[in-house]
Amino acid sequence: MQSNSGNMIVKKKHNLILVILIFGTIYSLISIVNHYHFRTYALDLGAYTNALYDYTHFQWNDSTVFKNVGENLLADHFDLYLILFSPFSLIFGTYTLLILQIVFLLFGAIGIYKFFETSPQTARFSIHATIYYCLFFGVFSALSFDYHSNVVAASLIPWFFYLINKRKLASSSLLLLAIIVAKENTSLWLVFVCLGLAIQYRKDSPIRNYLMLAALFCLIYFISITSFVMPAFSNGNTYPHFQYSVLGENFHEAIFHLLRHPFEMLKILFTNHTNNPHGDYVKLELHALVILSGLPLLLKKPQFLLMLIPIYFQKLFHDNFSMWGIGGQYSIEFAPIMAIGIFMAISEFKNIKLKNILSVTVLSLTLFCTLRTMDNTIFPISKSRIRLYQASHYTSDYNESNLHRQFSLIPKDAIVSAQSAFVPQMALRDKIYQFPLIKDAEYVVYSMKENSYPITGDEFIALVNQLENSNEWSIQYKDEDITILKRKCNPIQL
């Protein structure tokens, strides 16, 4: 009997290793390939990689990658991970954050497995829940668009659940701190996560009381960072990311508006409140994919629905309709909560056959939702960034090897202005700007094949013609792919 049990444990561990290897390969084929083929951008990978350079040189980052007037990057997002991760850039170069993001996602998958293995009732679903987490559409969407620290934070959530379940409160406190320093709004999410867990452990008074105190700590942290710390770092003494005009001008007004108009607010969760026609059905698509991914099963475990409240609100009340959808990093927080909550709910059913049917159904629908994200979406997503099963993902319009060679010829200490897609490749330097910001740049890099963002196509054409015909610049290199201009004299002397 013990031998059979031991063999089962070994087999499950082998299955876990296989899952990690498969998804590690898939994730790399999305993220690493995108970076090599110039499908990562100044916002956000370029700006964050430039911050790594500054932190390794013991200096603050001034956000001049994307801002005309310098401002401490911590005023934009209070993200301490970049400081902690910066030494790895000496090893992995411009791929650093992408590699770490993949590592943490896989680490989160192991955390899901470990959490389910802590109980005989849930252990049979450990591999199922792990696959669900790895397969979730929000993970693939996040990987297809650069690096974001909330992805790392979300990957640590399963380990927080695990440590709480093991009653390791000192370790869970350290991990809680490690999670909330990812980004200022992560602490607000953790308020609801801790409250949901307090309900889960309501009969265990020491754990429940600890979680209530943890929720209070996270709330105080959120208020302190957004009301005092970030404004102190900013030029305008303000918090820049309250972009919820439908709720008011600030967090205080938002809370009272939510309390006074609850039914109106519920309606906004499902409707296009900006009246921008491009936002039509974007929220509906999100709801559909989350529901198909198993959300109704959380009705059996409503404490997990509580944990998702701030995620829904920060997405669906936002002024920018692109935040509402299934693209980018804006759905990653669903992954750990739903993976744990759904399979805990399934484990509580009595009928074994029903458990198996629900598990297979949820995994099949989750796969469908992820493929839907890759194939056809209401909110437009660049398919070449995410369709790892098509040849177009592994090619581009550029001669990549030549571009990388030309970039390597630009001196490491030179000041560069480059189009968005080229900034991440050259961001490990003291100064680099997203074109059309030029300022004191010594080199300007652009391509007619790239999107002209953040200026219009006509403005882009006019500007590059002006530069190429100017006496201040000479053409260092030019072909059908790219143009590199070099300033003829020191810009300080101009």
Short mmCIF file of C-alpha atoms in Angstrom, two decimals:
data_model
loop_
_atom_site.label_atom_id
_atom_site.label_comp_id
_atom_site.label_asym_id
_atom_site.label_seq_id
_atom_site.Cartn_x
_atom_site.Cartn_y
_atom_site.Cartn_z
CA MET A 1 0.00 0.00 0.00
CA GLN A 2 2.80 2.38 0.96
CA SER A 3 4.64 1.44 -2.22
CA ASN A 4 1.61 2.36 -4.35
CA SER A 5 1.27 5.65 -2.49
CA GLY A 6 4.96 6.38 -3.01
CA ASN A 7 4.74 5.56 -6.70
CA MET A 8 1.74 7.89 -7.03
CA ILE A 9 3.68 10.75 -5.42
CA VAL A 10 6.65 10.17 -7.72
CA LYS A 11 4.37 10.03 -10.77
CA LYS A 12 2.67 13.30 -9.79
CA LYS A 13 6.03 15.00 -9.33
CA HIS A 14 7.11 13.76 -12.74
CA ASN A 15 3.87 15.14 -14.16
CA LEU A 16 4.55 18.49 -12.48
CA ILE A 17 8.04 18.62 -13.98
CA LEU A 18 6.57 17.81 -17.40
CA VAL A 19 3.97 20.58 -17.04
CA ILE A 20 6.66 23.09 -16.02
CA LEU A 21 8.89 22.10 -18.94
CA ILE A 22 6.04 22.29 -21.48
CA PHE A 23 4.73 25.64 -20.36
CA GLY A 24 8.22 27.03 -19.79
CA THR A 25 8.94 26.27 -23.43
CA ILE A 26 5.62 27.74 -24.59
CA TYR A 27 6.09 30.91 -22.55
CA SER A 28 9.61 31.36 -23.91
CA LEU A 29 8.40 30.88 -27.46
CA ILE A 30 6.02 33.78 -26.90
CA SER A 31 7.99 36.26 -24.83
CA ILE A 32 11.63 35.68 -25.82
CA VAL A 33 10.79 35.32 -29.52
CA ASN A 34 8.78 38.56 -29.44
CA HIS A 35 11.73 40.45 -28.00
CA TYR A 36 14.16 39.14 -30.60
CA HIS A 37 11.75 40.09 -33.39
CA PHE A 38 11.24 43.68 -32.11
CA ARG A 39 7.73 43.10 -30.75
CA THR A 40 8.47 44.56 -27.33
CA TYR A 41 8.17 48.29 -26.78
CA ALA A 42 9.36 51.40 -25.00
CA LEU A 43 6.26 51.19 -22.83
CA ASP A 44 6.77 49.26 -20.79
CA LEU A 45 9.78 46.98 -21.30
CA GLY A 46 12.05 49.73 -22.62
CA ALA A 47 11.37 52.06 -19.71
CA TYR A 48 11.71 49.29 -17.14
CA THR A 49 14.92 47.93 -18.66
CA ASN A 50 16.39 51.43 -18.62
CA ALA A 51 15.46 51.57 -14.93
CA LEU A 52 17.47 48.37 -14.38
CA TYR A 53 20.52 50.13 -15.78
CA ASP A 54 20.05 53.09 -13.45
CA TYR A 55 19.51 50.92 -10.38
CA THR A 56 22.64 48.88 -11.08
CA HIS A 57 24.49 52.20 -11.14
CA PHE A 58 22.89 53.28 -7.85
CA GLN A 59 20.84 56.10 -9.32
CA TRP A 60 17.11 56.82 -9.62
CA ASN A 61 15.42 56.47 -12.96
CA ASP A 62 13.99 59.73 -14.29
CA SER A 63 11.32 58.38 -16.72
CA THR A 64 12.86 60.35 -19.60
CA VAL A 65 12.41 57.31 -21.85
CA PHE A 66 8.83 58.49 -22.27
CA LYS A 67 8.61 61.87 -20.53
CA ASN A 68 9.95 65.16 -21.80
CA VAL A 69 10.55 66.42 -18.26
CA GLY A 70 12.32 64.03 -15.92
CA GLU A 71 10.42 62.54 -13.00
CA ASN A 72 11.29 59.67 -10.66
CA LEU A 73 9.89 56.44 -12.10
CA LEU A 74 8.47 55.59 -8.67
CA ALA A 75 6.03 58.45 -9.15
CA ASP A 76 4.52 56.56 -12.09
CA HIS A 77 4.33 53.17 -10.37
CA PHE A 78 5.74 52.36 -6.95
CA ASP A 79 7.55 49.25 -8.17
CA LEU A 80 10.44 48.04 -6.03
CA TYR A 81 10.91 44.81 -7.98
CA LEU A 82 12.95 46.65 -10.61
CA ILE A 83 15.47 47.61 -7.93
CA LEU A 84 15.68 44.02 -6.69
CA PHE A 85 15.90 42.57 -10.20
CA SER A 86 18.46 45.05 -11.56
CA PRO A 87 21.60 42.95 -10.82
CA PHE A 88 20.31 40.21 -13.13
CA SER A 89 20.62 42.62 -16.08
CA LEU A 90 24.38 42.17 -15.82
CA ILE A 91 23.80 38.53 -16.79
CA PHE A 92 20.73 38.46 -19.03
CA GLY A 93 20.92 41.91 -20.64
CA THR A 94 17.74 43.26 -22.22
CA TYR A 95 16.03 39.86 -21.81
CA THR A 96 16.27 40.08 -18.02
CA LEU A 97 12.72 41.05 -17.11
CA LEU A 98 11.17 38.69 -19.67
CA ILE A 99 13.17 35.75 -18.31
CA LEU A 100 12.31 36.60 -14.71
CA GLN A 101 8.64 36.99 -15.59
CA ILE A 102 8.60 33.47 -17.04
CA VAL A 103 10.48 32.06 -14.05
CA PHE A 104 8.01 33.58 -11.61
CA LEU A 105 5.00 32.37 -13.57
CA LEU A 106 6.38 28.83 -13.40
CA PHE A 107 7.18 29.34 -9.72
CA GLY A 108 3.53 30.31 -9.24
CA ALA A 109 2.49 27.09 -10.97
CA ILE A 110 4.56 25.10 -8.47
CA GLY A 111 2.88 27.09 -5.69
CA ILE A 112 -0.54 26.01 -6.99
CA TYR A 113 0.61 22.39 -6.93
CA LYS A 114 2.06 22.66 -3.43
CA PHE A 115 -1.11 24.28 -2.08
CA PHE A 116 -3.35 21.49 -3.36
CA GLU A 117 -0.97 18.83 -2.07
CA THR A 118 -1.44 20.06 1.52
CA SER A 119 -4.81 18.29 1.84
CA PRO A 120 -5.87 14.75 0.85
CA GLN A 121 -9.20 16.17 -0.31
CA THR A 122 -7.59 18.53 -2.82
CA ALA A 123 -4.42 16.60 -3.68
CA ARG A 124 -6.00 14.72 -6.57
CA PHE A 125 -6.58 18.07 -8.30
CA SER A 126 -3.06 19.46 -7.86
CA ILE A 127 -2.00 18.81 -11.46
CA HIS A 128 -5.38 19.90 -12.83
CA ALA A 129 -5.22 23.23 -10.98
CA THR A 130 -1.61 23.74 -12.05
CA ILE A 131 -2.45 23.19 -15.71
CA TYR A 132 -5.45 25.52 -15.38
CA TYR A 133 -3.25 28.30 -14.00
CA CYS A 134 -0.62 27.82 -16.72
CA LEU A 135 -3.26 27.65 -19.44
CA PHE A 136 -5.34 30.65 -18.35
CA PHE A 137 -5.85 33.27 -21.06
CA GLY A 138 -4.68 36.11 -18.81
CA VAL A 139 -1.25 34.49 -18.50
CA PHE A 140 -0.84 34.26 -22.28
CA SER A 141 -2.08 37.81 -22.80
CA ALA A 142 0.42 39.13 -20.27
CA LEU A 143 3.32 37.22 -21.81
CA SER A 144 2.49 38.51 -25.28
CA PHE A 145 2.98 42.12 -24.21
CA ASP A 146 6.25 42.96 -22.50
CA TYR A 147 6.96 42.69 -18.77
CA HIS A 148 4.86 43.92 -15.83
CA SER A 149 5.52 43.53 -12.14
CA ASN A 150 1.91 42.68 -11.32
CA VAL A 151 2.51 39.42 -13.21
CA VAL A 152 5.29 38.57 -10.76
CA ALA A 153 3.10 39.58 -7.81
CA ALA A 154 0.21 37.42 -9.03
CA SER A 155 2.63 34.50 -9.35
CA LEU A 156 3.48 34.76 -5.65
CA ILE A 157 -0.16 34.60 -4.53
CA PRO A 158 -0.35 30.76 -4.56
CA TRP A 159 2.63 30.63 -2.20
CA PHE A 160 0.86 33.04 0.16
CA PHE A 161 -2.11 30.66 0.19
CA TYR A 162 0.25 27.76 0.81
CA LEU A 163 2.05 29.42 3.73
CA ILE A 164 -1.25 30.44 5.34
CA ASN A 165 -2.51 26.89 4.99
CA LYS A 166 0.69 25.61 6.62
CA ARG A 167 0.27 28.20 9.42
CA LYS A 168 3.69 29.69 8.70
CA LEU A 169 2.71 33.23 9.63
CA ALA A 170 6.21 34.71 9.83
CA SER A 171 7.02 33.48 6.31
CA SER A 172 3.62 34.56 4.99
CA SER A 173 4.21 38.06 6.42
CA LEU A 174 7.50 38.34 4.53
CA LEU A 175 5.85 37.10 1.36
CA LEU A 176 2.95 39.51 1.79
CA LEU A 177 5.44 42.35 1.95
CA ALA A 178 7.21 40.97 -1.13
CA ILE A 179 3.92 40.98 -3.04
CA ILE A 180 2.68 44.47 -2.18
CA VAL A 181 5.92 46.20 -3.18
CA ALA A 182 5.33 45.11 -6.79
CA LYS A 183 3.07 48.03 -7.57
CA GLU A 184 0.93 50.39 -5.52
CA ASN A 185 -2.44 48.91 -6.56
CA THR A 186 -1.31 45.38 -5.64
CA SER A 187 -1.72 46.26 -1.97
CA LEU A 188 -5.39 47.16 -2.56
CA TRP A 189 -5.94 43.77 -4.19
CA LEU A 190 -4.27 42.08 -1.21
CA VAL A 191 -6.79 43.74 1.13
CA PHE A 192 -9.52 41.70 -0.53
CA VAL A 193 -7.37 38.57 -0.81
CA CYS A 194 -6.71 38.65 2.93
CA LEU A 195 -10.37 39.31 3.71
CA GLY A 196 -11.39 36.40 1.49
CA LEU A 197 -8.89 34.13 3.21
CA ALA A 198 -10.15 35.35 6.59
CA ILE A 199 -13.57 34.01 5.59
CA GLN A 200 -11.97 30.77 4.40
CA TYR A 201 -10.31 30.33 7.81
CA ARG A 202 -13.11 31.92 9.86
CA LYS A 203 -13.21 28.99 12.30
CA ASP A 204 -9.47 29.22 12.97
CA SER A 205 -9.28 32.34 15.11
CA PRO A 206 -5.45 32.85 15.11
CA ILE A 207 -5.28 32.61 11.31
CA ARG A 208 -8.46 34.65 10.85
CA ASN A 209 -7.24 37.43 13.14
CA TYR A 210 -3.83 37.46 11.45
CA LEU A 211 -5.49 37.86 8.04
CA MET A 212 -7.70 40.68 9.27
CA LEU A 213 -4.61 42.51 10.54
CA ALA A 214 -2.84 41.79 7.25
CA ALA A 215 -5.78 43.30 5.33
CA LEU A 216 -5.61 46.41 7.50
CA PHE A 217 -1.85 46.68 6.94
CA CYS A 218 -2.31 46.42 3.17
CA LEU A 219 -4.99 49.12 3.23
CA ILE A 220 -2.77 51.47 5.23
CA TYR A 221 0.11 50.75 2.86
CA PHE A 222 -2.05 51.51 -0.19
CA ILE A 223 -3.29 54.80 1.25
CA SER A 224 0.20 55.83 2.35
CA ILE A 225 1.86 55.06 -0.99
CA THR A 226 -0.81 56.64 -3.21
CA SER A 227 -1.56 59.64 -0.99
CA PHE A 228 1.88 60.59 0.27
CA VAL A 229 4.87 58.63 -1.08
CA MET A 230 4.16 58.69 -4.83
CA PRO A 231 3.02 62.34 -4.85
CA ALA A 232 6.25 63.22 -3.03
CA PHE A 233 8.23 61.64 -5.91
CA SER A 234 6.16 63.34 -8.62
CA ASN A 235 6.67 66.76 -10.16
CA GLY A 236 3.05 67.73 -9.65
CA ASN A 237 2.65 66.29 -6.14
CA THR A 238 -0.18 64.01 -7.36
CA TYR A 239 -0.97 60.35 -7.89
CA PRO A 240 -1.09 59.90 -11.69
CA HIS A 241 -3.24 56.80 -12.14
CA PHE A 242 -6.67 57.66 -10.80
CA GLN A 243 -8.29 57.51 -14.23
CA TYR A 244 -11.85 56.75 -13.16
CA SER A 245 -13.79 59.92 -13.97
CA VAL A 246 -17.07 58.02 -13.81
CA LEU A 247 -16.42 57.66 -10.06
CA GLY A 248 -15.10 61.12 -9.31
CA GLU A 249 -11.82 62.97 -9.04
CA ASN A 250 -10.07 60.85 -6.40
CA PHE A 251 -10.33 57.73 -4.26
CA HIS A 252 -12.35 59.53 -1.59
CA GLU A 253 -15.01 60.59 -4.09
CA ALA A 254 -14.97 57.15 -5.68
CA ILE A 255 -15.83 55.38 -2.43
CA PHE A 256 -18.78 57.66 -1.72
CA HIS A 257 -20.00 57.44 -5.31
CA LEU A 258 -19.96 53.63 -5.15
CA LEU A 259 -21.94 53.69 -1.89
CA ARG A 260 -24.49 56.23 -3.12
CA HIS A 261 -25.12 54.74 -6.56
CA PRO A 262 -24.66 50.97 -6.23
CA PHE A 263 -27.07 49.97 -9.03
CA GLU A 264 -25.61 52.53 -11.44
CA MET A 265 -22.15 51.18 -10.64
CA LEU A 266 -23.22 47.59 -11.27
CA LYS A 267 -24.56 48.67 -14.66
CA ILE A 268 -21.19 50.19 -15.55
CA LEU A 269 -19.53 46.82 -15.02
CA PHE A 270 -21.35 45.61 -18.14
CA THR A 271 -21.74 48.69 -20.33
CA ASN A 272 -19.54 51.02 -22.38
CA HIS A 273 -19.60 54.05 -20.08
CA THR A 274 -17.17 56.05 -22.26
CA ASN A 275 -19.42 55.98 -25.34
CA ASN A 276 -16.33 55.32 -27.45
CA PRO A 277 -17.60 52.93 -30.15
CA HIS A 278 -14.31 50.98 -30.00
CA GLY A 279 -15.26 49.98 -26.46
CA ASP A 280 -18.48 48.22 -27.47
CA TYR A 281 -18.64 44.60 -26.33
CA VAL A 282 -15.11 44.69 -24.86
CA LYS A 283 -16.48 44.15 -21.34
CA LEU A 284 -18.85 41.49 -22.59
CA GLU A 285 -15.93 39.56 -24.05
CA LEU A 286 -14.07 39.64 -20.73
CA HIS A 287 -17.13 38.44 -18.82
CA ALA A 288 -17.75 35.67 -21.34
CA LEU A 289 -14.21 34.30 -21.16
CA VAL A 290 -14.04 34.48 -17.36
CA ILE A 291 -17.39 32.72 -17.05
CA LEU A 292 -16.40 30.03 -19.53
CA SER A 293 -13.16 29.58 -17.59
CA GLY A 294 -15.18 28.40 -14.60
CA LEU A 295 -16.20 31.50 -12.64
CA PRO A 296 -19.71 30.13 -11.79
CA LEU A 297 -18.06 27.41 -9.68
CA LEU A 298 -16.87 30.15 -7.33
CA LEU A 299 -20.48 30.60 -6.23
CA LYS A 300 -19.71 27.56 -4.09
CA LYS A 301 -16.70 29.44 -2.66
CA PRO A 302 -17.86 33.11 -2.62
CA GLN A 303 -14.82 34.23 -0.63
CA PHE A 304 -12.87 33.88 -3.87
CA LEU A 305 -15.32 36.17 -5.65
CA LEU A 306 -14.55 38.74 -2.95
CA MET A 307 -10.88 38.52 -3.90
CA LEU A 308 -11.73 39.42 -7.50
CA ILE A 309 -13.76 42.57 -6.71
CA PRO A 310 -10.86 45.06 -6.99
CA ILE A 311 -9.70 43.40 -10.22
CA TYR A 312 -13.09 43.88 -11.82
CA PHE A 313 -13.40 47.43 -10.54
CA GLN A 314 -9.93 48.64 -11.54
CA LYS A 315 -10.48 47.21 -15.02
CA LEU A 316 -14.08 48.02 -15.82
CA PHE A 317 -14.43 51.51 -14.34
CA HIS A 318 -11.29 52.77 -16.09
CA ASP A 319 -11.53 55.67 -18.56
CA ASN A 320 -9.47 53.75 -21.14
CA PHE A 321 -11.51 50.99 -22.75
CA SER A 322 -8.36 49.01 -23.58
CA MET A 323 -8.08 48.24 -19.86
CA TRP A 324 -11.46 46.48 -19.89
CA GLY A 325 -10.52 43.69 -22.24
CA ILE A 326 -8.62 40.44 -22.25
CA GLY A 327 -5.37 41.82 -23.66
CA GLY A 328 -2.12 42.77 -21.98
CA GLN A 329 -1.37 42.21 -18.30
CA TYR A 330 -4.76 43.40 -17.10
CA SER A 331 -6.26 39.95 -16.46
CA ILE A 332 -3.33 38.17 -14.82
CA GLU A 333 -4.75 38.48 -11.30
CA PHE A 334 -7.68 36.24 -12.22
CA ALA A 335 -5.33 33.29 -12.82
CA PRO A 336 -4.19 32.31 -9.29
CA ILE A 337 -7.49 33.13 -7.59
CA MET A 338 -9.60 31.19 -10.07
CA ALA A 339 -7.17 28.27 -10.28
CA ILE A 340 -7.29 27.77 -6.52
CA GLY A 341 -10.96 28.68 -5.96
CA ILE A 342 -12.41 26.63 -8.82
CA PHE A 343 -10.60 23.40 -8.02
CA MET A 344 -11.22 23.77 -4.30
CA ALA A 345 -14.90 24.05 -5.17
CA ILE A 346 -14.72 20.97 -7.39
CA SER A 347 -12.97 19.01 -4.63
CA GLU A 348 -15.93 19.57 -2.31
CA PHE A 349 -18.42 17.77 -4.53
CA LYS A 350 -19.26 14.29 -3.24
CA ASN A 351 -19.69 12.47 -6.53
CA ILE A 352 -16.30 11.37 -7.91
CA LYS A 353 -17.60 11.09 -11.47
CA LEU A 354 -18.99 14.64 -11.28
CA LYS A 355 -15.61 15.88 -10.01
CA ASN A 356 -13.85 14.34 -12.98
CA ILE A 357 -16.39 15.72 -15.45
CA LEU A 358 -16.12 19.22 -13.99
CA SER A 359 -12.31 19.12 -14.05
CA VAL A 360 -12.11 18.04 -17.68
CA THR A 361 -14.82 20.52 -18.69
CA VAL A 362 -13.14 23.46 -16.96
CA LEU A 363 -9.75 22.66 -18.47
CA SER A 364 -11.26 22.21 -21.94
CA LEU A 365 -13.14 25.52 -21.76
CA THR A 366 -10.04 27.28 -20.43
CA LEU A 367 -8.07 25.99 -23.40
CA PHE A 368 -10.85 27.22 -25.68
CA CYS A 369 -10.75 30.69 -24.08
CA THR A 370 -6.98 30.92 -24.50
CA LEU A 371 -7.20 29.87 -28.13
CA ARG A 372 -9.96 32.43 -28.60
CA THR A 373 -7.60 35.06 -27.23
CA MET A 374 -5.00 34.01 -29.78
CA ASP A 375 -7.40 33.66 -32.68
CA ASN A 376 -10.16 36.27 -32.70
CA THR A 377 -10.98 38.99 -30.20
CA ILE A 378 -13.29 41.97 -30.05
CA PHE A 379 -10.52 44.18 -28.67
CA PRO A 380 -7.69 44.05 -31.24
CA ILE A 381 -4.56 42.18 -30.19
CA SER A 382 -1.47 41.84 -32.36
CA LYS A 383 -1.79 38.20 -33.38
CA SER A 384 1.85 37.89 -34.41
CA ARG A 385 2.79 38.42 -30.74
CA ILE A 386 0.69 35.57 -29.39
CA ARG A 387 0.09 32.99 -32.14
CA LEU A 388 3.09 30.82 -31.35
CA TYR A 389 1.63 28.07 -33.55
CA GLN A 390 1.97 30.12 -36.76
CA ALA A 391 5.09 30.80 -38.80
CA SER A 392 4.44 34.56 -38.72
CA HIS A 393 5.28 34.56 -35.01
CA TYR A 394 8.85 33.52 -35.79
CA THR A 395 9.46 35.99 -38.59
CA SER A 396 9.21 39.72 -39.13
CA ASP A 397 9.58 42.30 -41.86
CA TYR A 398 13.13 42.98 -40.70
CA ASN A 399 16.50 41.38 -41.28
CA GLU A 400 16.84 40.88 -37.51
CA SER A 401 20.46 39.78 -37.47
CA ASN A 402 21.50 42.92 -39.36
CA LEU A 403 19.46 45.17 -37.06
CA HIS A 404 21.00 43.64 -33.97
CA ARG A 405 24.44 44.09 -35.55
CA GLN A 406 23.78 47.75 -36.36
CA PHE A 407 22.53 48.41 -32.83
CA SER A 408 25.67 46.82 -31.41
CA LEU A 409 27.76 49.37 -33.33
CA ILE A 410 26.14 52.26 -31.45
CA PRO A 411 28.43 53.07 -28.47
CA LYS A 412 27.11 51.82 -25.12
CA ASP A 413 27.52 55.27 -23.59
CA ALA A 414 25.81 57.11 -26.46
CA ILE A 415 22.49 58.90 -25.93
CA VAL A 416 19.89 57.42 -28.26
CA SER A 417 16.41 58.36 -29.48
CA ALA A 418 14.63 55.36 -31.01
CA GLN A 419 11.20 54.26 -32.08
CA SER A 420 9.27 52.29 -29.51
CA ALA A 421 10.05 48.81 -30.87
CA PHE A 422 13.79 49.50 -30.80
CA VAL A 423 14.04 51.06 -27.34
CA PRO A 424 14.03 47.77 -25.35
CA GLN A 425 16.95 46.44 -27.41
CA MET A 426 19.15 49.42 -26.51
CA ALA A 427 17.72 50.41 -23.12
CA LEU A 428 20.68 49.36 -20.98
CA ARG A 429 22.34 52.76 -21.16
CA ASP A 430 22.21 55.97 -19.17
CA LYS A 431 19.94 57.87 -21.57
CA ILE A 432 17.52 56.64 -24.20
CA TYR A 433 14.35 58.32 -25.43
CA GLN A 434 11.28 57.12 -27.24
CA PHE A 435 11.22 58.87 -30.63
CA PRO A 436 10.08 61.61 -31.35
CA LEU A 437 11.72 62.73 -28.09
CA ILE A 438 15.23 63.70 -29.19
CA LYS A 439 16.58 66.31 -26.78
CA ASP A 440 20.36 65.75 -26.42
CA ALA A 441 20.42 62.44 -28.32
CA GLU A 442 23.55 61.63 -30.30
CA TYR A 443 21.84 58.95 -32.40
CA VAL A 444 18.31 58.68 -33.79
CA VAL A 445 16.93 55.28 -34.87
CA TYR A 446 13.71 54.78 -36.81
CA SER A 447 12.04 52.67 -39.47
CA MET A 448 9.34 53.39 -42.02
CA LYS A 449 7.99 49.91 -41.29
CA GLU A 450 7.16 50.71 -37.67
CA ASN A 451 4.02 52.28 -36.24
CA SER A 452 4.52 56.03 -35.88
CA TYR A 453 3.18 56.07 -32.28
CA PRO A 454 3.00 58.37 -30.36
CA ILE A 455 2.66 60.79 -33.28
CA THR A 456 0.61 60.56 -36.46
CA GLY A 457 1.98 59.14 -39.68
CA ASP A 458 2.10 62.57 -41.32
CA GLU A 459 3.91 64.07 -38.34
CA PHE A 460 6.41 61.21 -38.42
CA ILE A 461 7.17 61.67 -42.13
CA ALA A 462 7.59 65.40 -41.69
CA LEU A 463 9.95 64.96 -38.74
CA VAL A 464 12.23 62.35 -40.35
CA ASN A 465 12.45 64.43 -43.54
CA GLN A 466 13.45 67.42 -41.46
CA LEU A 467 16.12 65.42 -39.64
CA GLU A 468 17.58 63.82 -42.76
CA ASN A 469 17.79 67.20 -44.52
CA SER A 470 19.21 68.98 -41.49
CA ASN A 471 22.81 70.09 -41.21
CA GLU A 472 22.83 68.80 -37.64
CA TRP A 473 22.54 65.12 -38.60
CA SER A 474 24.32 62.72 -40.89
CA ILE A 475 23.07 59.34 -42.03
CA GLN A 476 25.13 56.70 -40.21
CA TYR A 477 23.28 53.77 -41.77
CA LYS A 478 20.23 53.36 -43.96
CA ASP A 479 18.50 50.49 -45.74
CA GLU A 480 14.94 49.39 -46.37
CA ASP A 481 14.58 48.35 -42.73
CA ILE A 482 16.08 51.10 -40.68
CA THR A 483 17.71 54.52 -40.60
CA ILE A 484 20.34 55.52 -38.04
CA LEU A 485 21.27 59.20 -37.83
CA LYS A 486 24.27 60.56 -35.98
CA ARG A 487 24.50 64.09 -34.65
CA LYS A 488 27.36 65.99 -36.27
CA CYS A 489 28.31 68.00 -33.20
CA ASN A 490 27.82 67.96 -29.47
CA PRO A 491 24.19 69.00 -28.79
CA ILE A 492 25.31 71.07 -25.79
CA GLN A 493 27.19 73.34 -28.18
CA LEU A 494 24.20 73.90 -30.46
#
